[in-house]
PDB file of C-alpha atoms in Angstrom:
ATOM      1  CA  ARG A   1       0.022  -0.010   0.071  1.00  0.00           C
ATOM      2  CA  GLY A   2       2.891   2.345  -0.339  1.00  0.00           C
ATOM      3  CA  LEU A   3       4.346   4.657   2.192  1.00  0.00           C
ATOM      4  CA  TRP A   4       2.291   4.877   5.572  1.00  0.00           C
ATOM      5  CA  PRO A   5       2.192   7.992   7.587  1.00  0.00           C
ATOM      6  CA  TYR A   6       3.831   8.009  11.131  1.00  0.00           C
ATOM      7  CA  ALA A   7       0.369   7.849  12.797  1.00  0.00           C
ATOM      8  CA  SER A   8      -2.404   5.993  11.210  1.00  0.00           C
ATOM      9  CA  SER A   9      -5.742   4.255  12.187  1.00  0.00           C
ATOM     10  CA  TRP A  10      -8.280   2.064  10.625  1.00  0.00           C
ATOM     11  CA  VAL A  11     -11.355   0.004  11.083  1.00  0.00           C
ATOM     12  CA  TRP A  12     -11.601  -3.369   9.307  1.00  0.00           C
ATOM     13  CA  ALA A  13     -14.354  -5.989   9.486  1.00  0.00           C
ATOM     14  CA  SER A  14     -14.947  -9.450   8.081  1.00  0.00           C
ATOM     15  CA  ALA A  15     -17.361 -12.312   8.442  1.00  0.00           C
ATOM     16  CA  SER A  16     -18.434 -15.473   6.690  1.00  0.00           C
ATOM     17  CA  GLY A  17     -21.151 -18.004   6.907  1.00  0.00           C
ATOM     18  CA  THR A  18     -24.640 -18.549   5.394  1.00  0.00           C
ATOM     19  CA  ALA A  19     -27.495 -16.134   4.957  1.00  0.00           C
ATOM     20  CA  ARG A  20     -30.911 -16.001   3.483  1.00  0.00           C
ATOM     21  CA  CYS A  21     -31.386 -14.729  -0.060  1.00  0.00           C
ATOM     22  CA  LEU A  22     -34.773 -12.949  -0.291  1.00  0.00           C
ATOM     23  CA  SER A  23     -36.782 -12.511  -3.511  1.00  0.00           C
ATOM     24  CA  HIS A  24     -35.918  -9.594  -5.886  1.00  0.00           C
ATOM     25  CA  ASN A  25     -39.558  -8.624  -5.785  1.00  0.00           C
ATOM     26  CA  ASN A  26     -40.077  -8.495  -1.956  1.00  0.00           C
ATOM     27  CA  ASN A  27     -43.795  -7.913  -1.728  1.00  0.00           C
ATOM     28  CA  GLY A  28     -44.345  -9.969   1.588  1.00  0.00           C
ATOM     29  CA  ASN A  29     -46.725 -12.602   0.184  1.00  0.00           C
ATOM     30  CA  GLU A  30     -46.542 -16.427   0.611  1.00  0.00           C
ATOM     31  CA  GLU A  31     -44.789 -16.840  -2.778  1.00  0.00           C
ATOM     32  CA  GLN A  32     -42.049 -14.627  -1.775  1.00  0.00           C
ATOM     33  CA  LYS A  33     -41.384 -16.551   1.266  1.00  0.00           C
ATOM     34  CA  GLU A  34     -41.141 -19.841  -0.657  1.00  0.00           C
ATOM     35  CA  GLN A  35     -38.443 -18.237  -2.861  1.00  0.00           C
ATOM     36  CA  GLN A  36     -36.088 -17.635  -0.056  1.00  0.00           C
ATOM     37  CA  LYS A  37     -32.945 -19.784  -0.168  1.00  0.00           C
ATOM     38  CA  THR A  38     -29.782 -20.330   1.922  1.00  0.00           C
ATOM     39  CA  VAL A  39     -26.618 -18.818   0.344  1.00  0.00           C
ATOM     40  CA  ARG A  40     -23.012 -18.696   1.320  1.00  0.00           C
ATOM     41  CA  PHE A  41     -22.079 -15.214   2.449  1.00  0.00           C
ATOM     42  CA  GLY A  42     -18.969 -13.252   3.311  1.00  0.00           C
ATOM     43  CA  LEU A  43     -18.224  -9.502   3.953  1.00  0.00           C
ATOM     44  CA  ASN A  44     -15.174  -7.257   3.911  1.00  0.00           C
ATOM     45  CA  PHE A  45     -15.773  -3.705   5.272  1.00  0.00           C
ATOM     46  CA  GLY A  46     -13.163  -1.040   6.039  1.00  0.00           C
ATOM     47  CA  HIS A  47     -12.410   2.541   6.591  1.00  0.00           C
ATOM     48  CA  GLY A  48      -9.229   4.480   6.951  1.00  0.00           C
ATOM     49  CA  PHE A  49      -7.110   2.578   4.384  1.00  0.00           C
ATOM     50  CA  GLY A  50      -5.543   5.629   2.547  1.00  0.00           C
ATOM     51  CA  ASN A  51      -7.578   7.865   0.269  1.00  0.00           C
ATOM     52  CA  CYS A  52     -11.037   6.152  -0.175  1.00  0.00           C
ATOM     53  CA  ALA A  53     -12.398   9.042  -2.484  1.00  0.00           C
ATOM     54  CA  THR A  54     -12.091   6.960  -5.767  1.00  0.00           C
ATOM     55  CA  HIS A  55     -12.083   3.367  -4.428  1.00  0.00           C
ATOM     56  CA  THR A  56     -12.804   1.057  -1.480  1.00  0.00           C
ATOM     57  CA  GLU A  57     -12.253  -2.368  -0.299  1.00  0.00           C
ATOM     58  CA  ASN A  58     -15.788  -2.859   0.799  1.00  0.00           C
ATOM     59  CA  CYS A  59     -17.691  -5.747  -0.715  1.00  0.00           C
ATOM     60  CA  VAL A  60     -19.767  -8.779  -0.006  1.00  0.00           C
ATOM     61  CA  PHE A  61     -19.736 -12.215  -1.561  1.00  0.00           C
ATOM     62  CA  VAL A  62     -22.988 -14.153  -2.138  1.00  0.00           C
ATOM     63  CA  ASP A  63     -22.412 -17.762  -3.465  1.00  0.00           C
ATOM     64  CA  GLY A  64     -19.028 -16.784  -4.871  1.00  0.00           C
ATOM     65  CA  ARG A  65     -20.265 -13.623  -6.598  1.00  0.00           C
ATOM     66  CA  LEU A  66     -18.713 -10.245  -5.613  1.00  0.00           C
ATOM     67  CA  SER A  67     -20.902  -7.214  -5.058  1.00  0.00           C
ATOM     68  CA  LYS A  68     -18.763  -4.049  -4.743  1.00  0.00           C
ATOM     69  CA  LEU A  69     -19.817  -1.385  -2.094  1.00  0.00           C
ATOM     70  CA  GLY A  70     -18.943   2.251  -1.764  1.00  0.00           C
ATOM     71  CA  ARG A  71     -17.596   4.057   1.290  1.00  0.00           C
ATOM     72  CA  MET A  72     -18.877   2.703   4.664  1.00  0.00           C
ATOM     73  CA  ALA A  73     -19.876   4.609   7.748  1.00  0.00           C
ATOM     74  CA  ILE A  74     -18.877   2.313  10.750  1.00  0.00           C
ATOM     75  CA  THR A  75     -19.871   3.428  14.095  1.00  0.00           C
ATOM     76  CA  PHE A  76     -18.876   1.914  17.581  1.00  0.00           C
ATOM     77  CA  ASP A  77     -18.338   3.117  21.161  1.00  0.00           C
ATOM     78  CA  ARG A  78     -14.553   3.328  21.926  1.00  0.00           C
ATOM     79  CA  ALA A  79     -15.244   3.211  25.574  1.00  0.00           C
ATOM     80  CA  HIS A  80     -17.194  -0.181  25.362  1.00  0.00           C
ATOM     81  CA  PHE A  81     -15.533  -2.252  22.629  1.00  0.00           C
ATOM     82  CA  ASP A  82     -16.592  -5.555  24.242  1.00  0.00           C
ATOM     83  CA  THR A  83     -20.243  -4.682  25.056  1.00  0.00           C
ATOM     84  CA  ALA A  84     -21.697  -2.080  22.540  1.00  0.00           C
ATOM     85  CA  ALA A  85     -22.933  -3.045  19.094  1.00  0.00           C
ATOM     86  CA  TRP A  86     -20.923  -1.936  16.022  1.00  0.00           C
ATOM     87  CA  HIS A  87     -23.048  -0.498  13.156  1.00  0.00           C
ATOM     88  CA  PHE A  88     -22.173  -0.633   9.358  1.00  0.00           C
ATOM     89  CA  ALA A  89     -23.964   1.336   6.761  1.00  0.00           C
ATOM     90  CA  ASP A  90     -22.768   2.354   3.204  1.00  0.00           C
ATOM     91  CA  GLU A  91     -23.378   5.622   1.448  1.00  0.00           C
ATOM     92  CA  GLU A  92     -25.690   4.092  -1.071  1.00  0.00           C
ATOM     93  CA  GLY A  93     -28.186   2.593   1.525  1.00  0.00           C
ATOM     94  CA  ARG A  94     -27.324  -1.046   0.449  1.00  0.00           C
ATOM     95  CA  VAL A  95     -25.847  -2.025   3.911  1.00  0.00           C
ATOM     96  CA  ASP A  96     -27.643  -1.974   7.312  1.00  0.00           C
ATOM     97  CA  MET A  97     -25.623  -4.461   9.491  1.00  0.00           C
ATOM     98  CA  THR A  98     -24.868  -4.621  13.238  1.00  0.00           C
ATOM     99  CA  MET A  99     -22.219  -6.732  14.942  1.00  0.00           C
ATOM    100  CA  GLU A 100     -22.939  -7.720  18.566  1.00  0.00           C
ATOM    101  CA  PRO A 101     -19.609  -8.267  20.405  1.00  0.00           C
ATOM    102  CA  LEU A 102     -18.659 -11.467  22.055  1.00  0.00           C
ATOM    103  CA  TYR A 103     -14.985 -10.911  22.881  1.00  0.00           C
ATOM    104  CA  ASP A 104     -12.412  -8.095  22.558  1.00  0.00           C
ATOM    105  CA  ARG A 105      -8.929  -9.106  21.937  1.00  0.00           C
ATOM    106  CA  TYR A 106      -7.160  -6.058  23.240  1.00  0.00           C
ATOM    107  CA  ALA A 107      -3.409  -5.931  22.327  1.00  0.00           C
ATOM    108  CA  PRO A 108      -1.627  -2.669  23.230  1.00  0.00           C
ATOM    109  CA  THR A 109       2.041  -2.024  22.677  1.00  0.00           C
ATOM    110  CA  ASP A 110       3.710   1.275  23.668  1.00  0.00           C
ATOM    111  CA  VAL A 111       7.413   1.747  23.584  1.00  0.00           C
ATOM    112  CA  GLY A 112       7.389   5.531  23.326  1.00  0.00           C
ATOM    113  CA  VAL A 113       7.774   6.671  19.770  1.00  0.00           C
ATOM    114  CA  VAL A 114       6.439   3.424  18.514  1.00  0.00           C
ATOM    115  CA  ALA A 115       2.896   2.248  19.630  1.00  0.00           C
ATOM    116  CA  MET A 116      -0.019   0.261  18.620  1.00  0.00           C
ATOM    117  CA  VAL A 117      -3.514  -0.057  20.093  1.00  0.00           C
ATOM    118  CA  ALA A 118      -5.643  -2.815  18.662  1.00  0.00           C
ATOM    119  CA  HIS A 119      -9.088  -3.981  19.561  1.00  0.00           C
ATOM    120  CA  GLN A 120      -9.882  -7.046  17.529  1.00  0.00           C
ATOM    121  CA  VAL A 121     -13.695  -7.627  18.547  1.00  0.00           C
ATOM    122  CA  PHE A 122     -15.274 -10.979  17.566  1.00  0.00           C
ATOM    123  CA  GLY A 123     -19.116 -11.144  17.382  1.00  0.00           C
ATOM    124  CA  ARG A 124     -22.188 -11.984  15.471  1.00  0.00           C
ATOM    125  CA  TYR A 125     -23.493  -9.981  12.403  1.00  0.00           C
ATOM    126  CA  THR A 126     -27.076  -9.382  11.725  1.00  0.00           C
ATOM    127  CA  GLY A 127     -28.637  -7.094   9.062  1.00  0.00           C
ATOM    128  CA  THR A 128     -29.415  -6.797   5.328  1.00  0.00           C
ATOM    129  CA  VAL A 129     -27.276  -6.193   2.195  1.00  0.00           C
ATOM    130  CA  ARG A 130     -28.458  -5.490  -1.339  1.00  0.00           C
ATOM    131  CA  THR A 131     -26.299  -6.944  -3.876  1.00  0.00           C
ATOM    132  CA  ASP A 132     -25.356  -5.592  -7.377  1.00  0.00           C
ATOM    133  CA  THR A 133     -28.164  -7.671  -8.942  1.00  0.00           C
ATOM    134  CA  GLY A 134     -30.773  -6.220  -6.474  1.00  0.00           C
ATOM    135  CA  ALA A 135     -31.153  -9.334  -4.237  1.00  0.00           C
ATOM    136  CA  THR A 136     -31.629  -8.599  -0.542  1.00  0.00           C
ATOM    137  CA  ILE A 137     -29.532 -10.840   1.685  1.00  0.00           C
ATOM    138  CA  ALA A 138     -30.672 -11.255   5.237  1.00  0.00           C
ATOM    139  CA  VAL A 139     -27.841 -12.065   7.528  1.00  0.00           C
ATOM    140  CA  THR A 140     -28.638 -13.389  11.112  1.00  0.00           C
ATOM    141  CA  ASN A 141     -25.912 -14.252  13.610  1.00  0.00           C
ATOM    142  CA  VAL A 142     -22.975 -14.833  11.191  1.00  0.00           C
ATOM    143  CA  LEU A 143     -19.738 -14.958  13.084  1.00  0.00           C
ATOM    144  CA  GLY A 144     -17.000 -12.590  12.312  1.00  0.00           C
ATOM    145  CA  TRP A 145     -14.815  -9.835  13.631  1.00  0.00           C
ATOM    146  CA  ALA A 146     -14.200  -6.200  13.426  1.00  0.00           C
ATOM    147  CA  GLU A 147     -11.051  -4.287  14.568  1.00  0.00           C
ATOM    148  CA  PHE A 148     -10.086  -0.877  15.391  1.00  0.00           C
ATOM    149  CA  VAL A 149      -6.256  -0.224  15.211  1.00  0.00           C
ATOM    150  CA  ALA A 150      -4.272   3.058  15.910  1.00  0.00           C
ATOM    151  CA  ASN A 151      -0.532   3.033  15.232  1.00  0.00           C
ATOM    152  CA  ARG A 152       2.627   5.158  15.702  1.00  0.00           C
ATOM    153  CA  TRP A 153       5.559   3.669  13.869  1.00  0.00           C
TER     154      TRP A 153
END
């Protein structure tokens, strides 16, 4: 990724498992419910990796097919990494996802001019994502992680 600044921080998240693919024409009738199917699902969300004005690393995979996402708003409580939910939403309104924390792996290192604070939080993702094809994917309790890292190096 090139030359990093002395001080940097980022948020990065990933999860994989199975989810439910809802019908493209979600009108709430019985026929729509029968069209739901289980799909393989994965996500990669991030913020803070360089200049995201022209590109991002945000995406979801559904049954092996990539759907690219724009910039992501990732909110979390820095005072309660291990208990407060993390929320993920993209600028196009295609992602509405929450991660409920199960465990915070806290790994601080501080030796003066070089330091790293890392909260790697493992938890369960629940919410919805709309793919590039317009399908709505319902995610329920998919295991994954999210991390907040701040470095001086």
